[in-house]
């Protein structure tokens, strides 16, 4: 009967735990005694002299103890030490490709590499536009004498014109003046009479070539020469008796001629000028 009462009393006290936590321990024991008396149940005092119900006898079995009021929850203890590292987990799946980063600064220029093997020949280019014919550039003259050369050490002034359409030969100065740069051919054919003849071809005041013929009495001689020159615009070419009057035997009359001729072989002009 005592054991059953203790079990019922414990259940009842558990329901009223929230109302009795603030009461002193002695008041709680008094309340329990009062409630037991009102119910008509006589509590048996534990055997033994001087035994107090609030202090159980440790020598008695646990079943004879009286249940106490649950205490206030204690404070949280200190965190425990870190445990050992766990094993490596399984390898995860490959993640998505990240966004491209910003363009970096240009690096330093590297060394020049070795020359590669020679490539194959390329395809022929397109046919160019038709150029302007060199024949469109003309420069030519052919002149002669009408009498014996009057002076020496000066240009021979040829006054008989066979061809001088471009007027590049000047009969006043006796000189051919280049207008179109290029390669020219010059030739002369002279009649020698009454005395020896020594003639030189000049270019810009410099002797280019000499021709000498010794006169034979009662005989009319011939002297000739030719040369190819590259001229620039403004260059001058002429014939001149070289030496004193003893070498001025260049002669001409109605039946004997002395001539001087020249013409442009091909022009030497920029390609842009040819396409004008």
PDB file of C-alpha atoms in Angstrom:
ATOM      1  CA  UNK A   1       0.000   0.000   0.000  1.00  0.00           C
ATOM      2  CA  UNK A   2       2.837   2.390   0.757  1.00  0.00           C
ATOM      3  CA  UNK A   3       4.492   1.716  -2.602  1.00  0.00           C
ATOM      4  CA  UNK A   4       1.292   2.428  -4.530  1.00  0.00           C
ATOM      5  CA  UNK A   5       0.820   5.635  -2.622  1.00  0.00           C
ATOM      6  CA  UNK A   6       4.301   6.783  -3.459  1.00  0.00           C
ATOM      7  CA  UNK A   7       3.741   6.133  -7.158  1.00  0.00           C
ATOM      8  CA  UNK A   8       0.474   8.097  -7.215  1.00  0.00           C
ATOM      9  CA  UNK A   9       2.031  10.886  -5.204  1.00  0.00           C
ATOM     10  CA  UNK A  10       4.937  11.149  -7.685  1.00  0.00           C
ATOM     11  CA  UNK A  11       2.539  11.464 -10.605  1.00  0.00           C
ATOM     12  CA  UNK A  12       0.559  14.130  -8.793  1.00  0.00           C
ATOM     13  CA  UNK A  13       3.651  16.106  -7.864  1.00  0.00           C
ATOM     14  CA  UNK A  14       4.903  16.022 -11.436  1.00  0.00           C
ATOM     15  CA  UNK A  15       1.740  17.805 -12.604  1.00  0.00           C
ATOM     16  CA  UNK A  16       2.163  20.539 -10.015  1.00  0.00           C
ATOM     17  CA  UNK A  17       5.898  20.960 -10.541  1.00  0.00           C
ATOM     18  CA  UNK A  18       5.567  24.360 -12.146  1.00  0.00           C
ATOM     19  CA  UNK A  19       3.646  25.721  -9.140  1.00  0.00           C
ATOM     20  CA  UNK A  20       5.969  24.436  -6.505  1.00  0.00           C
ATOM     21  CA  UNK A  21       9.441  25.352  -7.961  1.00  0.00           C
ATOM     22  CA  UNK A  22       9.478  28.706  -6.136  1.00  0.00           C
ATOM     23  CA  UNK A  23       8.537  27.253  -2.680  1.00  0.00           C
ATOM     24  CA  UNK A  24      11.161  26.401  -0.095  1.00  0.00           C
ATOM     25  CA  UNK A  25      11.917  22.747   0.409  1.00  0.00           C
ATOM     26  CA  UNK A  26      10.309  22.665   3.852  1.00  0.00           C
ATOM     27  CA  UNK A  27       6.987  24.120   2.602  1.00  0.00           C
ATOM     28  CA  UNK A  28       6.876  21.498  -0.168  1.00  0.00           C
ATOM     29  CA  UNK A  29       7.236  18.706   2.426  1.00  0.00           C
ATOM     30  CA  UNK A  30       4.504  20.243   4.596  1.00  0.00           C
ATOM     31  CA  UNK A  31       2.154  20.477   1.605  1.00  0.00           C
ATOM     32  CA  UNK A  32       2.771  16.840   0.782  1.00  0.00           C
ATOM     33  CA  UNK A  33       1.957  15.801   4.405  1.00  0.00           C
ATOM     34  CA  UNK A  34      -1.213  17.872   4.445  1.00  0.00           C
ATOM     35  CA  UNK A  35      -2.439  16.403   1.153  1.00  0.00           C
ATOM     36  CA  UNK A  36      -1.797  12.907   2.435  1.00  0.00           C
ATOM     37  CA  UNK A  37      -3.833  13.538   5.606  1.00  0.00           C
ATOM     38  CA  UNK A  38      -6.785  15.027   3.762  1.00  0.00           C
ATOM     39  CA  UNK A  39      -7.034  11.982   1.563  1.00  0.00           C
ATOM     40  CA  UNK A  40      -7.515   9.714   4.533  1.00  0.00           C
ATOM     41  CA  UNK A  41      -4.241   7.940   4.063  1.00  0.00           C
ATOM     42  CA  UNK A  42      -2.020   7.457   7.093  1.00  0.00           C
ATOM     43  CA  UNK A  43       1.671   7.770   6.356  1.00  0.00           C
ATOM     44  CA  UNK A  44       3.844   5.312   8.086  1.00  0.00           C
ATOM     45  CA  UNK A  45       6.916   6.715   9.593  1.00  0.00           C
ATOM     46  CA  UNK A  46      10.060   4.938   8.654  1.00  0.00           C
ATOM     47  CA  UNK A  47      11.440   2.688  11.287  1.00  0.00           C
ATOM     48  CA  UNK A  48      14.384   3.727  13.317  1.00  0.00           C
ATOM     49  CA  UNK A  49      14.941   6.412  15.882  1.00  0.00           C
ATOM     50  CA  UNK A  50      15.380  10.008  14.722  1.00  0.00           C
ATOM     51  CA  UNK A  51      14.650   9.291  11.056  1.00  0.00           C
ATOM     52  CA  UNK A  52      13.580  12.359   8.979  1.00  0.00           C
ATOM     53  CA  UNK A  53      11.499  11.960   5.856  1.00  0.00           C
ATOM     54  CA  UNK A  54      13.453  14.690   4.061  1.00  0.00           C
ATOM     55  CA  UNK A  55      16.686  12.766   4.434  1.00  0.00           C
ATOM     56  CA  UNK A  56      16.423   9.177   3.226  1.00  0.00           C
ATOM     57  CA  UNK A  57      18.476   6.475   4.742  1.00  0.00           C
ATOM     58  CA  UNK A  58      21.141   5.350   2.320  1.00  0.00           C
ATOM     59  CA  UNK A  59      21.108   1.949   3.936  1.00  0.00           C
ATOM     60  CA  UNK A  60      17.589   1.206   2.736  1.00  0.00           C
ATOM     61  CA  UNK A  61      16.820  -0.147  -0.718  1.00  0.00           C
ATOM     62  CA  UNK A  62      16.090   2.388  -3.476  1.00  0.00           C
ATOM     63  CA  UNK A  63      12.464   1.264  -3.594  1.00  0.00           C
ATOM     64  CA  UNK A  64      11.905   2.627  -0.076  1.00  0.00           C
ATOM     65  CA  UNK A  65      13.145   6.148  -1.008  1.00  0.00           C
ATOM     66  CA  UNK A  66      10.812   9.013  -1.362  1.00  0.00           C
ATOM     67  CA  UNK A  67      10.968  10.780  -4.862  1.00  0.00           C
ATOM     68  CA  UNK A  68      12.395  14.269  -4.670  1.00  0.00           C
ATOM     69  CA  UNK A  69      11.440  17.372  -6.647  1.00  0.00           C
ATOM     70  CA  UNK A  70      13.329  17.646  -9.999  1.00  0.00           C
ATOM     71  CA  UNK A  71      16.149  20.130  -9.765  1.00  0.00           C
ATOM     72  CA  UNK A  72      16.817  23.166 -11.893  1.00  0.00           C
ATOM     73  CA  UNK A  73      18.617  22.302 -15.208  1.00  0.00           C
ATOM     74  CA  UNK A  74      22.378  22.823 -14.904  1.00  0.00           C
ATOM     75  CA  UNK A  75      24.545  25.148 -16.973  1.00  0.00           C
ATOM     76  CA  UNK A  76      25.982  23.999 -20.264  1.00  0.00           C
ATOM     77  CA  UNK A  77      29.373  22.390 -19.921  1.00  0.00           C
ATOM     78  CA  UNK A  78      32.576  23.488 -21.686  1.00  0.00           C
ATOM     79  CA  UNK A  79      32.932  22.443 -25.351  1.00  0.00           C
ATOM     80  CA  UNK A  80      34.781  19.194 -25.807  1.00  0.00           C
ATOM     81  CA  UNK A  81      38.055  18.815 -27.698  1.00  0.00           C
ATOM     82  CA  UNK A  82      38.046  18.630 -31.481  1.00  0.00           C
ATOM     83  CA  UNK A  83      37.649  15.151 -32.824  1.00  0.00           C
ATOM     84  CA  UNK A  84      39.920  13.495 -35.319  1.00  0.00           C
ATOM     85  CA  UNK A  85      39.712  14.400 -38.998  1.00  0.00           C
ATOM     86  CA  UNK A  86      37.305  12.245 -40.893  1.00  0.00           C
ATOM     87  CA  UNK A  87      38.161  10.316 -44.039  1.00  0.00           C
ATOM     88  CA  UNK A  88      38.104  11.999 -47.431  1.00  0.00           C
ATOM     89  CA  UNK A  89      34.698  11.839 -49.027  1.00  0.00           C
ATOM     90  CA  UNK A  90      34.036  10.616 -52.567  1.00  0.00           C
ATOM     91  CA  UNK A  91      35.117  12.890 -55.448  1.00  0.00           C
ATOM     92  CA  UNK A  92      32.363  15.260 -56.509  1.00  0.00           C
ATOM     93  CA  UNK A  93      31.036  15.761 -60.010  1.00  0.00           C
ATOM     94  CA  UNK A  94      32.749  18.168 -62.419  1.00  0.00           C
ATOM     95  CA  UNK A  95      31.486  21.697 -61.967  1.00  0.00           C
ATOM     96  CA  UNK A  96      30.254  24.105 -64.633  1.00  0.00           C
ATOM     97  CA  UNK A  97      32.777  26.049 -66.677  1.00  0.00           C
ATOM     98  CA  UNK A  98      33.543  29.436 -65.139  1.00  0.00           C
ATOM     99  CA  UNK A  99      33.334  32.770 -66.895  1.00  0.00           C
ATOM    100  CA  UNK A 100      36.330  33.970 -68.902  1.00  0.00           C
ATOM    101  CA  UNK A 101      38.662  36.264 -67.001  1.00  0.00           C
ATOM    102  CA  UNK A 102      39.843  39.701 -68.113  1.00  0.00           C
ATOM    103  CA  UNK A 103      42.467  39.951 -70.833  1.00  0.00           C
ATOM    104  CA  UNK A 104      45.959  40.051 -69.412  1.00  0.00           C
ATOM    105  CA  UNK A 105      48.722  42.526 -70.261  1.00  0.00           C
ATOM    106  CA  UNK A 106      50.756  41.806 -73.419  1.00  0.00           C
ATOM    107  CA  UNK A 107      53.893  39.818 -72.763  1.00  0.00           C
ATOM    108  CA  UNK A 108      57.397  40.768 -73.817  1.00  0.00           C
ATOM    109  CA  UNK A 109      58.404  40.284 -77.423  1.00  0.00           C
ATOM    110  CA  UNK A 110      59.957  36.898 -77.976  1.00  0.00           C
ATOM    111  CA  UNK A 111      63.121  36.081 -79.879  1.00  0.00           C
ATOM    112  CA  UNK A 112      63.001  35.784 -83.647  1.00  0.00           C
ATOM    113  CA  UNK A 113      62.464  32.195 -84.628  1.00  0.00           C
ATOM    114  CA  UNK A 114      64.303  30.208 -87.253  1.00  0.00           C
ATOM    115  CA  UNK A 115      63.367  30.734 -90.872  1.00  0.00           C
ATOM    116  CA  UNK A 116      60.816  28.252 -92.101  1.00  0.00           C
ATOM    117  CA  UNK A 117      61.093  26.190 -95.267  1.00  0.00           C
ATOM    118  CA  UNK A 118      60.604  27.941 -98.554  1.00  0.00           C
ATOM    119  CA  UNK A 119      56.990  27.959 -99.663  1.00  0.00           C
ATOM    120  CA  UNK A 120      55.543  26.958-102.981  1.00  0.00           C
ATOM    121  CA  UNK A 121      55.405  29.543-105.789  1.00  0.00           C
ATOM    122  CA  UNK A 122      52.261  31.598-105.791  1.00  0.00           C
ATOM    123  CA  UNK A 123      49.753  31.858-108.585  1.00  0.00           C
ATOM    124  CA  UNK A 124      50.510  34.342-111.375  1.00  0.00           C
ATOM    125  CA  UNK A 125      49.016  37.753-110.819  1.00  0.00           C
ATOM    126  CA  UNK A 126      46.376  39.364-112.951  1.00  0.00           C
ATOM    127  CA  UNK A 127      47.412  40.938-116.192  1.00  0.00           C
ATOM    128  CA  UNK A 128      48.139  44.601-115.730  1.00  0.00           C
ATOM    129  CA  UNK A 129      46.502  47.431-117.558  1.00  0.00           C
ATOM    130  CA  UNK A 130      47.920  48.293-120.921  1.00  0.00           C
ATOM    131  CA  UNK A 131      50.551  50.956-120.634  1.00  0.00           C
ATOM    132  CA  UNK A 132      51.181  53.885-122.860  1.00  0.00           C
ATOM    133  CA  UNK A 133      53.516  53.222-125.747  1.00  0.00           C
ATOM    134  CA  UNK A 134      56.999  54.681-125.609  1.00  0.00           C
ATOM    135  CA  UNK A 135      56.462  55.768-129.186  1.00  0.00           C
ATOM    136  CA  UNK A 136      54.288  58.564-127.888  1.00  0.00           C
ATOM    137  CA  UNK A 137      57.468  60.279-126.656  1.00  0.00           C
ATOM    138  CA  UNK A 138      59.404  61.783-129.537  1.00  0.00           C
ATOM    139  CA  UNK A 139      62.690  63.602-129.678  1.00  0.00           C
ATOM    140  CA  UNK A 140      64.789  63.646-132.848  1.00  0.00           C
ATOM    141  CA  UNK A 141      66.721  66.011-135.083  1.00  0.00           C
ATOM    142  CA  UNK A 142      68.894  65.956-138.207  1.00  0.00           C
ATOM    143  CA  UNK A 143      70.733  69.074-139.372  1.00  0.00           C
ATOM    144  CA  UNK A 144      73.536  69.997-141.794  1.00  0.00           C
ATOM    145  CA  UNK A 145      75.980  72.713-142.860  1.00  0.00           C
ATOM    146  CA  UNK A 146      75.726  74.993-145.870  1.00  0.00           C
ATOM    147  CA  UNK A 147      79.340  76.277-145.802  1.00  0.00           C
ATOM    148  CA  UNK A 148      82.788  75.845-144.261  1.00  0.00           C
ATOM    149  CA  UNK A 149      82.916  76.101-140.496  1.00  0.00           C
ATOM    150  CA  UNK A 150      83.940  79.695-139.812  1.00  0.00           C
ATOM    151  CA  UNK A 151      85.235  79.359-136.203  1.00  0.00           C
ATOM    152  CA  UNK A 152      86.932  76.831-133.911  1.00  0.00           C
ATOM    153  CA  UNK A 153      86.740  76.017-130.180  1.00  0.00           C
ATOM    154  CA  UNK A 154      82.992  76.584-130.149  1.00  0.00           C
ATOM    155  CA  UNK A 155      79.812  74.681-131.053  1.00  0.00           C
ATOM    156  CA  UNK A 156      79.315  74.158-134.762  1.00  0.00           C
ATOM    157  CA  UNK A 157      76.089  75.904-135.742  1.00  0.00           C
ATOM    158  CA  UNK A 158      74.297  73.690-138.257  1.00  0.00           C
ATOM    159  CA  UNK A 159      71.864  75.828-140.251  1.00  0.00           C
ATOM    160  CA  UNK A 160      70.329  73.341-142.686  1.00  0.00           C
ATOM    161  CA  UNK A 161      67.360  71.425-141.202  1.00  0.00           C
ATOM    162  CA  UNK A 162      66.337  67.981-142.359  1.00  0.00           C
ATOM    163  CA  UNK A 163      64.168  67.235-139.306  1.00  0.00           C
ATOM    164  CA  UNK A 164      63.571  69.225-136.121  1.00  0.00           C
ATOM    165  CA  UNK A 165      59.838  69.004-135.430  1.00  0.00           C
ATOM    166  CA  UNK A 166      60.236  69.078-131.634  1.00  0.00           C
ATOM    167  CA  UNK A 167      62.708  71.997-131.881  1.00  0.00           C
ATOM    168  CA  UNK A 168      65.042  70.252-129.439  1.00  0.00           C
ATOM    169  CA  UNK A 169      68.036  71.378-131.525  1.00  0.00           C
ATOM    170  CA  UNK A 170      68.779  75.097-131.284  1.00  0.00           C
ATOM    171  CA  UNK A 171      70.494  76.540-134.401  1.00  0.00           C
ATOM    172  CA  UNK A 172      71.365  79.742-132.527  1.00  0.00           C
ATOM    173  CA  UNK A 173      73.514  78.041-129.895  1.00  0.00           C
ATOM    174  CA  UNK A 174      74.309  74.982-132.070  1.00  0.00           C
ATOM    175  CA  UNK A 175      73.336  72.623-129.180  1.00  0.00           C
ATOM    176  CA  UNK A 176      70.786  69.841-128.678  1.00  0.00           C
ATOM    177  CA  UNK A 177      68.916  70.298-125.375  1.00  0.00           C
ATOM    178  CA  UNK A 178      67.347  67.206-123.758  1.00  0.00           C
ATOM    179  CA  UNK A 179      63.688  67.573-122.828  1.00  0.00           C
ATOM    180  CA  UNK A 180      62.752  63.914-122.327  1.00  0.00           C
ATOM    181  CA  UNK A 181      65.165  61.941-120.113  1.00  0.00           C
ATOM    182  CA  UNK A 182      66.232  58.631-121.601  1.00  0.00           C
ATOM    183  CA  UNK A 183      68.748  56.944-123.872  1.00  0.00           C
ATOM    184  CA  UNK A 184      69.762  58.759-127.081  1.00  0.00           C
ATOM    185  CA  UNK A 185      71.727  57.871-130.205  1.00  0.00           C
ATOM    186  CA  UNK A 186      73.945  60.547-131.827  1.00  0.00           C
ATOM    187  CA  UNK A 187      75.823  60.350-135.117  1.00  0.00           C
ATOM    188  CA  UNK A 188      77.690  62.751-137.420  1.00  0.00           C
ATOM    189  CA  UNK A 189      79.024  62.537-140.967  1.00  0.00           C
ATOM    190  CA  UNK A 190      81.471  65.257-142.003  1.00  0.00           C
ATOM    191  CA  UNK A 191      83.128  66.274-145.272  1.00  0.00           C
ATOM    192  CA  UNK A 192      86.814  67.265-144.876  1.00  0.00           C
ATOM    193  CA  UNK A 193      88.296  69.631-147.402  1.00  0.00           C
ATOM    194  CA  UNK A 194      91.148  72.147-147.754  1.00  0.00           C
ATOM    195  CA  UNK A 195      92.729  71.213-144.393  1.00  0.00           C
ATOM    196  CA  UNK A 196      92.759  68.692-141.568  1.00  0.00           C
ATOM    197  CA  UNK A 197      89.714  68.262-139.352  1.00  0.00           C
ATOM    198  CA  UNK A 198      89.576  67.429-135.635  1.00  0.00           C
ATOM    199  CA  UNK A 199      86.104  67.312-134.184  1.00  0.00           C
ATOM    200  CA  UNK A 200      84.889  66.356-130.689  1.00  0.00           C
ATOM    201  CA  UNK A 201      81.407  65.595-129.326  1.00  0.00           C
ATOM    202  CA  UNK A 202      80.624  67.409-126.074  1.00  0.00           C
ATOM    203  CA  UNK A 203      78.091  66.782-123.349  1.00  0.00           C
ATOM    204  CA  UNK A 204      77.565  69.532-120.762  1.00  0.00           C
ATOM    205  CA  UNK A 205      81.014  70.977-121.505  1.00  0.00           C
ATOM    206  CA  UNK A 206      82.822  67.631-121.222  1.00  0.00           C
ATOM    207  CA  UNK A 207      84.467  65.898-124.184  1.00  0.00           C
ATOM    208  CA  UNK A 208      82.868  62.524-124.912  1.00  0.00           C
ATOM    209  CA  UNK A 209      84.699  61.439-128.105  1.00  0.00           C
ATOM    210  CA  UNK A 210      87.158  62.688-130.789  1.00  0.00           C
ATOM    211  CA  UNK A 211      87.338  62.267-134.568  1.00  0.00           C
ATOM    212  CA  UNK A 212      90.418  63.255-136.604  1.00  0.00           C
ATOM    213  CA  UNK A 213      90.902  63.221-140.364  1.00  0.00           C
ATOM    214  CA  UNK A 214      94.056  64.281-142.253  1.00  0.00           C
ATOM    215  CA  UNK A 215      93.361  66.092-145.462  1.00  0.00           C
ATOM    216  CA  UNK A 216      94.887  64.775-148.711  1.00  0.00           C
ATOM    217  CA  UNK A 217      95.436  67.346-151.479  1.00  0.00           C
ATOM    218  CA  UNK A 218      93.167  67.178-154.487  1.00  0.00           C
ATOM    219  CA  UNK A 219      90.964  64.748-152.524  1.00  0.00           C
ATOM    220  CA  UNK A 220      87.756  65.135-150.520  1.00  0.00           C
ATOM    221  CA  UNK A 221      87.777  63.110-147.290  1.00  0.00           C
ATOM    222  CA  UNK A 222      84.990  61.919-144.989  1.00  0.00           C
ATOM    223  CA  UNK A 223      84.949  61.638-141.163  1.00  0.00           C
ATOM    224  CA  UNK A 224      82.163  60.165-139.007  1.00  0.00           C
ATOM    225  CA  UNK A 225      81.333  58.974-135.516  1.00  0.00           C
ATOM    226  CA  UNK A 226      78.401  57.785-133.388  1.00  0.00           C
ATOM    227  CA  UNK A 227      77.636  57.214-129.715  1.00  0.00           C
ATOM    228  CA  UNK A 228      74.767  56.251-127.360  1.00  0.00           C
ATOM    229  CA  UNK A 229      74.254  58.397-124.251  1.00  0.00           C
ATOM    230  CA  UNK A 230      71.857  58.477-121.333  1.00  0.00           C
ATOM    231  CA  UNK A 231      70.611  62.007-120.817  1.00  0.00           C
ATOM    232  CA  UNK A 232      68.653  63.795-118.121  1.00  0.00           C
ATOM    233  CA  UNK A 233      66.318  66.701-118.772  1.00  0.00           C
ATOM    234  CA  UNK A 234      68.390  69.836-119.379  1.00  0.00           C
ATOM    235  CA  UNK A 235      71.554  68.065-120.624  1.00  0.00           C
ATOM    236  CA  UNK A 236      73.165  69.554-123.752  1.00  0.00           C
ATOM    237  CA  UNK A 237      75.068  67.823-126.578  1.00  0.00           C
ATOM    238  CA  UNK A 238      76.956  69.475-129.462  1.00  0.00           C
ATOM    239  CA  UNK A 239      79.826  69.152-131.987  1.00  0.00           C
ATOM    240  CA  UNK A 240      82.861  71.408-131.864  1.00  0.00           C
ATOM    241  CA  UNK A 241      86.122  71.848-133.804  1.00  0.00           C
ATOM    242  CA  UNK A 242      88.859  70.969-131.361  1.00  0.00           C
ATOM    243  CA  UNK A 243      92.005  73.073-131.586  1.00  0.00           C
ATOM    244  CA  UNK A 244      92.977  76.086-133.690  1.00  0.00           C
ATOM    245  CA  UNK A 245      92.028  76.962-137.273  1.00  0.00           C
ATOM    246  CA  UNK A 246      94.494  74.418-138.668  1.00  0.00           C
ATOM    247  CA  UNK A 247      91.942  71.715-137.728  1.00  0.00           C
ATOM    248  CA  UNK A 248      88.865  73.493-139.082  1.00  0.00           C
ATOM    249  CA  UNK A 249      88.522  71.550-142.342  1.00  0.00           C
ATOM    250  CA  UNK A 250      84.823  70.681-141.890  1.00  0.00           C
ATOM    251  CA  UNK A 251      83.286  71.623-145.204  1.00  0.00           C
ATOM    252  CA  UNK A 252      79.915  71.759-147.036  1.00  0.00           C
ATOM    253  CA  UNK A 253      78.565  73.068-150.355  1.00  0.00           C
ATOM    254  CA  UNK A 254      75.823  72.260-152.836  1.00  0.00           C
ATOM    255  CA  UNK A 255      77.238  68.810-153.563  1.00  0.00           C
ATOM    256  CA  UNK A 256      78.933  67.917-150.238  1.00  0.00           C
ATOM    257  CA  UNK A 257      77.208  67.725-146.882  1.00  0.00           C
ATOM    258  CA  UNK A 258      78.244  67.611-143.239  1.00  0.00           C
ATOM    259  CA  UNK A 259      75.431  66.408-140.965  1.00  0.00           C
ATOM    260  CA  UNK A 260      74.702  65.960-137.270  1.00  0.00           C
ATOM    261  CA  UNK A 261      71.733  63.805-136.088  1.00  0.00           C
ATOM    262  CA  UNK A 262      70.280  62.368-132.898  1.00  0.00           C
ATOM    263  CA  UNK A 263      67.109  60.700-131.612  1.00  0.00           C
ATOM    264  CA  UNK A 264      65.542  59.132-128.509  1.00  0.00           C
ATOM    265  CA  UNK A 265      65.850  55.352-128.304  1.00  0.00           C
ATOM    266  CA  UNK A 266      63.561  54.929-125.272  1.00  0.00           C
ATOM    267  CA  UNK A 267      62.420  57.294-122.541  1.00  0.00           C
ATOM    268  CA  UNK A 268      63.461  57.051-118.900  1.00  0.00           C
ATOM    269  CA  UNK A 269      60.419  58.467-117.101  1.00  0.00           C
ATOM    270  CA  UNK A 270      58.528  57.364-113.926  1.00  0.00           C
ATOM    271  CA  UNK A 271      55.712  54.842-114.330  1.00  0.00           C
ATOM    272  CA  UNK A 272      53.222  57.399-112.984  1.00  0.00           C
ATOM    273  CA  UNK A 273      54.117  59.762-115.830  1.00  0.00           C
ATOM    274  CA  UNK A 274      53.590  56.984-118.356  1.00  0.00           C
ATOM    275  CA  UNK A 275      49.980  56.529-117.098  1.00  0.00           C
ATOM    276  CA  UNK A 276      49.088  60.206-117.222  1.00  0.00           C
TER     277      UNK A 276
END
